[in-house]
Short mmCIF file of C-alpha atoms in Angstrom, two decimals:
data_model
loop_
_atom_site.label_atom_id
_atom_site.label_comp_id
_atom_site.label_asym_id
_atom_site.label_seq_id
_atom_site.Cartn_x
_atom_site.Cartn_y
_atom_site.Cartn_z
CA MET Q 1 12.61 -1.18 -17.60
CA ASN Q 2 9.75 -1.87 -15.24
CA ALA Q 3 6.63 -3.41 -16.75
CA PRO Q 4 3.46 -1.51 -16.03
CA ILE Q 5 1.37 -2.69 -13.12
CA ARG Q 6 -2.14 -3.08 -14.40
CA SER Q 7 -4.83 -1.28 -12.48
CA THR Q 8 -8.41 -0.45 -13.32
CA ASP Q 9 -8.73 1.98 -10.45
CA ASP Q 10 -6.83 3.15 -7.37
CA GLU Q 11 -7.91 0.14 -5.33
CA GLN Q 12 -7.23 -2.93 -7.48
CA VAL Q 13 -3.69 -3.72 -8.60
CA GLU Q 14 -2.66 -6.75 -10.64
CA VAL Q 15 0.93 -7.98 -10.61
CA ARG Q 16 2.11 -11.52 -11.33
CA CYS Q 17 3.88 -13.42 -8.59
CA VAL Q 18 4.62 -16.94 -7.43
CA LEU Q 19 3.91 -18.08 -3.89
CA MET Q 20 6.82 -20.39 -3.17
CA ARG Q 21 8.22 -22.26 -0.21
CA GLY Q 22 11.92 -22.21 0.56
CA GLY Q 23 13.02 -24.36 3.49
CA THR Q 24 10.79 -23.53 6.45
CA SER Q 25 9.68 -20.17 5.01
CA LYS Q 26 7.47 -19.01 2.17
CA ALA Q 27 7.55 -15.87 0.06
CA LEU Q 28 5.98 -14.08 -2.83
CA PHE Q 29 8.46 -14.22 -5.71
CA PHE Q 30 8.30 -11.42 -8.26
CA HIS Q 31 10.13 -10.69 -11.48
CA GLU Q 32 11.83 -7.44 -10.55
CA ALA Q 33 10.57 -5.85 -13.78
CA ASP Q 34 6.99 -6.38 -12.57
CA VAL Q 35 7.30 -4.29 -9.40
CA PRO Q 36 8.08 -0.61 -8.98
CA ALA Q 37 11.69 0.52 -8.64
CA PRO Q 38 13.13 0.52 -5.10
CA GLY Q 39 11.41 3.12 -2.92
CA PRO Q 40 8.04 3.97 -1.40
CA ALA Q 41 5.92 2.67 -4.30
CA ARG Q 42 7.60 -0.75 -4.14
CA ASP Q 43 7.24 -0.88 -0.37
CA ARG Q 44 3.52 -0.01 -0.63
CA LEU Q 45 2.97 -2.81 -3.14
CA LEU Q 46 4.83 -5.41 -1.06
CA LYS Q 47 3.05 -4.41 2.15
CA ARG Q 48 -0.30 -4.51 0.41
CA ALA Q 49 0.44 -7.92 -1.10
CA MET Q 50 1.22 -9.28 2.38
CA GLY Q 51 -1.56 -7.47 4.25
CA THR Q 52 0.91 -5.57 6.42
CA PRO Q 53 0.57 -4.10 9.00
CA ASP Q 54 -1.99 -6.45 10.46
CA VAL Q 55 -1.04 -9.29 12.77
CA LEU Q 56 -3.48 -11.59 10.95
CA GLN Q 57 -2.64 -10.28 7.45
CA ILE Q 58 -6.20 -11.14 6.44
CA ASP Q 59 -6.15 -8.63 3.55
CA GLY Q 60 -3.07 -10.16 1.92
CA LEU Q 61 -1.10 -13.31 1.23
CA GLY Q 62 1.08 -13.14 4.33
CA GLY Q 63 0.65 -15.84 6.93
CA SER Q 64 0.70 -13.74 10.12
CA ARG Q 65 4.26 -14.84 10.97
CA LEU Q 66 7.62 -13.49 9.87
CA VAL Q 67 8.48 -16.84 8.23
CA THR Q 68 5.43 -16.52 5.97
CA SER Q 69 5.67 -12.80 5.21
CA LYS Q 70 8.64 -12.56 2.88
CA ASN Q 71 9.20 -11.26 -0.64
CA ALA Q 72 11.83 -11.98 -3.26
CA MET Q 73 12.49 -9.98 -6.42
CA ILE Q 74 14.54 -11.71 -9.10
CA LYS Q 75 16.03 -10.60 -12.42
CA ARG Q 76 18.77 -11.66 -14.81
CA SER Q 77 22.06 -10.27 -13.59
CA ALA Q 78 24.42 -8.00 -15.49
CA ARG Q 79 27.05 -8.63 -12.81
CA PRO Q 80 30.03 -10.76 -13.90
CA GLY Q 81 29.96 -14.11 -12.12
CA ALA Q 82 26.22 -14.08 -11.43
CA ASP Q 83 23.23 -15.41 -13.34
CA VAL Q 84 20.48 -13.65 -11.38
CA ASP Q 85 20.13 -10.79 -8.92
CA TYR Q 86 17.95 -11.46 -5.88
CA THR Q 87 16.56 -8.86 -3.51
CA PHE Q 88 15.00 -10.05 -0.26
CA ALA Q 89 12.30 -7.99 1.45
CA GLN Q 90 10.86 -8.87 4.87
CA ALA Q 91 7.35 -7.65 5.58
CA ASP Q 92 6.88 -6.79 9.22
CA VAL Q 93 3.68 -8.27 10.60
CA GLU Q 94 2.93 -5.72 13.31
CA ARG Q 95 4.58 -2.57 11.96
CA ASP Q 96 4.11 -0.70 8.68
CA ARG Q 97 7.57 -1.67 7.40
CA ILE Q 98 9.44 -3.57 4.69
CA GLY Q 99 13.02 -4.44 5.63
CA TYR Q 100 15.89 -4.89 3.16
CA ASP Q 101 18.68 -5.09 5.73
CA ALA Q 102 19.06 -8.87 5.78
CA ASN Q 103 18.81 -12.03 3.75
CA CYS Q 104 16.88 -15.24 4.35
CA GLY Q 105 18.64 -18.54 3.80
CA ASN Q 106 15.36 -20.40 3.43
CA ILE Q 107 14.07 -18.11 0.70
CA SER Q 108 17.52 -18.07 -0.90
CA SER Q 109 17.13 -21.83 -1.41
CA ALA Q 110 14.09 -21.18 -3.64
CA VAL Q 111 15.67 -18.49 -5.84
CA ALA Q 112 17.34 -20.92 -8.26
CA PRO Q 113 14.22 -23.09 -8.73
CA PHE Q 114 12.21 -19.90 -9.41
CA ALA Q 115 14.84 -18.68 -11.90
CA ILE Q 116 14.81 -22.02 -13.70
CA ASP Q 117 11.02 -22.39 -13.81
CA GLU Q 118 10.55 -18.78 -14.96
CA GLY Q 119 13.15 -19.04 -17.73
CA LEU Q 120 15.64 -16.60 -16.21
CA VAL Q 121 18.37 -19.24 -16.56
CA GLU Q 122 18.63 -22.14 -18.97
CA ALA Q 123 17.54 -25.44 -17.47
CA VAL Q 124 20.20 -28.13 -17.81
CA GLU Q 125 19.38 -31.71 -16.85
CA PRO Q 126 19.98 -33.43 -14.52
CA VAL Q 127 21.41 -30.53 -12.47
CA THR Q 128 21.39 -26.79 -13.18
CA THR Q 129 23.88 -24.54 -11.40
CA VAL Q 130 22.68 -21.00 -10.69
CA ARG Q 131 24.96 -18.22 -9.44
CA ILE Q 132 22.87 -15.84 -7.33
CA HIS Q 133 23.87 -12.28 -6.42
CA ASN Q 134 22.07 -11.20 -3.25
CA THR Q 135 21.65 -7.44 -3.57
CA ASN Q 136 20.97 -7.05 0.16
CA THR Q 137 24.39 -8.33 1.18
CA GLY Q 138 26.43 -8.03 -2.02
CA THR Q 139 27.35 -11.71 -1.85
CA VAL Q 140 27.16 -14.33 -4.57
CA PHE Q 141 26.17 -17.87 -3.73
CA VAL Q 142 25.82 -20.96 -5.89
CA SER Q 143 22.80 -23.22 -5.97
CA LYS Q 144 22.61 -26.61 -7.67
CA VAL Q 145 19.10 -27.71 -8.57
CA GLN Q 146 17.88 -31.08 -9.78
CA VAL Q 147 15.96 -30.58 -13.05
CA ARG Q 148 13.58 -32.80 -14.98
CA ASN Q 149 11.73 -31.87 -18.18
CA GLY Q 150 13.07 -28.33 -18.01
CA LYS Q 151 11.68 -27.60 -14.54
CA ALA Q 152 13.13 -27.65 -11.04
CA ARG Q 153 12.28 -30.85 -9.20
CA VAL Q 154 10.26 -30.36 -6.05
CA GLN Q 155 10.44 -33.91 -4.74
CA GLY Q 156 13.44 -36.14 -4.37
CA ASP Q 157 16.28 -36.99 -2.06
CA CYS Q 158 18.04 -33.61 -1.95
CA ALA Q 159 18.31 -32.00 1.50
CA ILE Q 160 20.01 -28.98 3.04
CA ALA Q 161 21.84 -29.61 6.30
#
């Protein structure tokens, strides 16, 4: 069930999100329950959050480049063999479009830390394994995250080739 998006009028919308870096990209991460169901209302919200379409994205949180204009929606998974479902949405900078036809490896690397920090999976120290179902591609990938004090570590010696 989708949580209501709070709005005091037709212009101001409040929805919780996390601005998070993954690799060389950054995205707005949402709990899927906090955004509208897939369709035009979701696309409007994501475009508005980014400031799309505007090459400067001044009226949003996008960074005027494709690598800084991404969205991720995460929820606990009901799929056997997966802990969370992850939907990737690319905001176009120049066109009035949200694309769901791909995945982003950089943003995928931040899904497990988000899931751990937001309590979607149980944090296990020193390493938490998260099985992620990407709804865009239908694939499941596994992420291992260093954890300290119940939160994903953001500094350390871990690197992705």
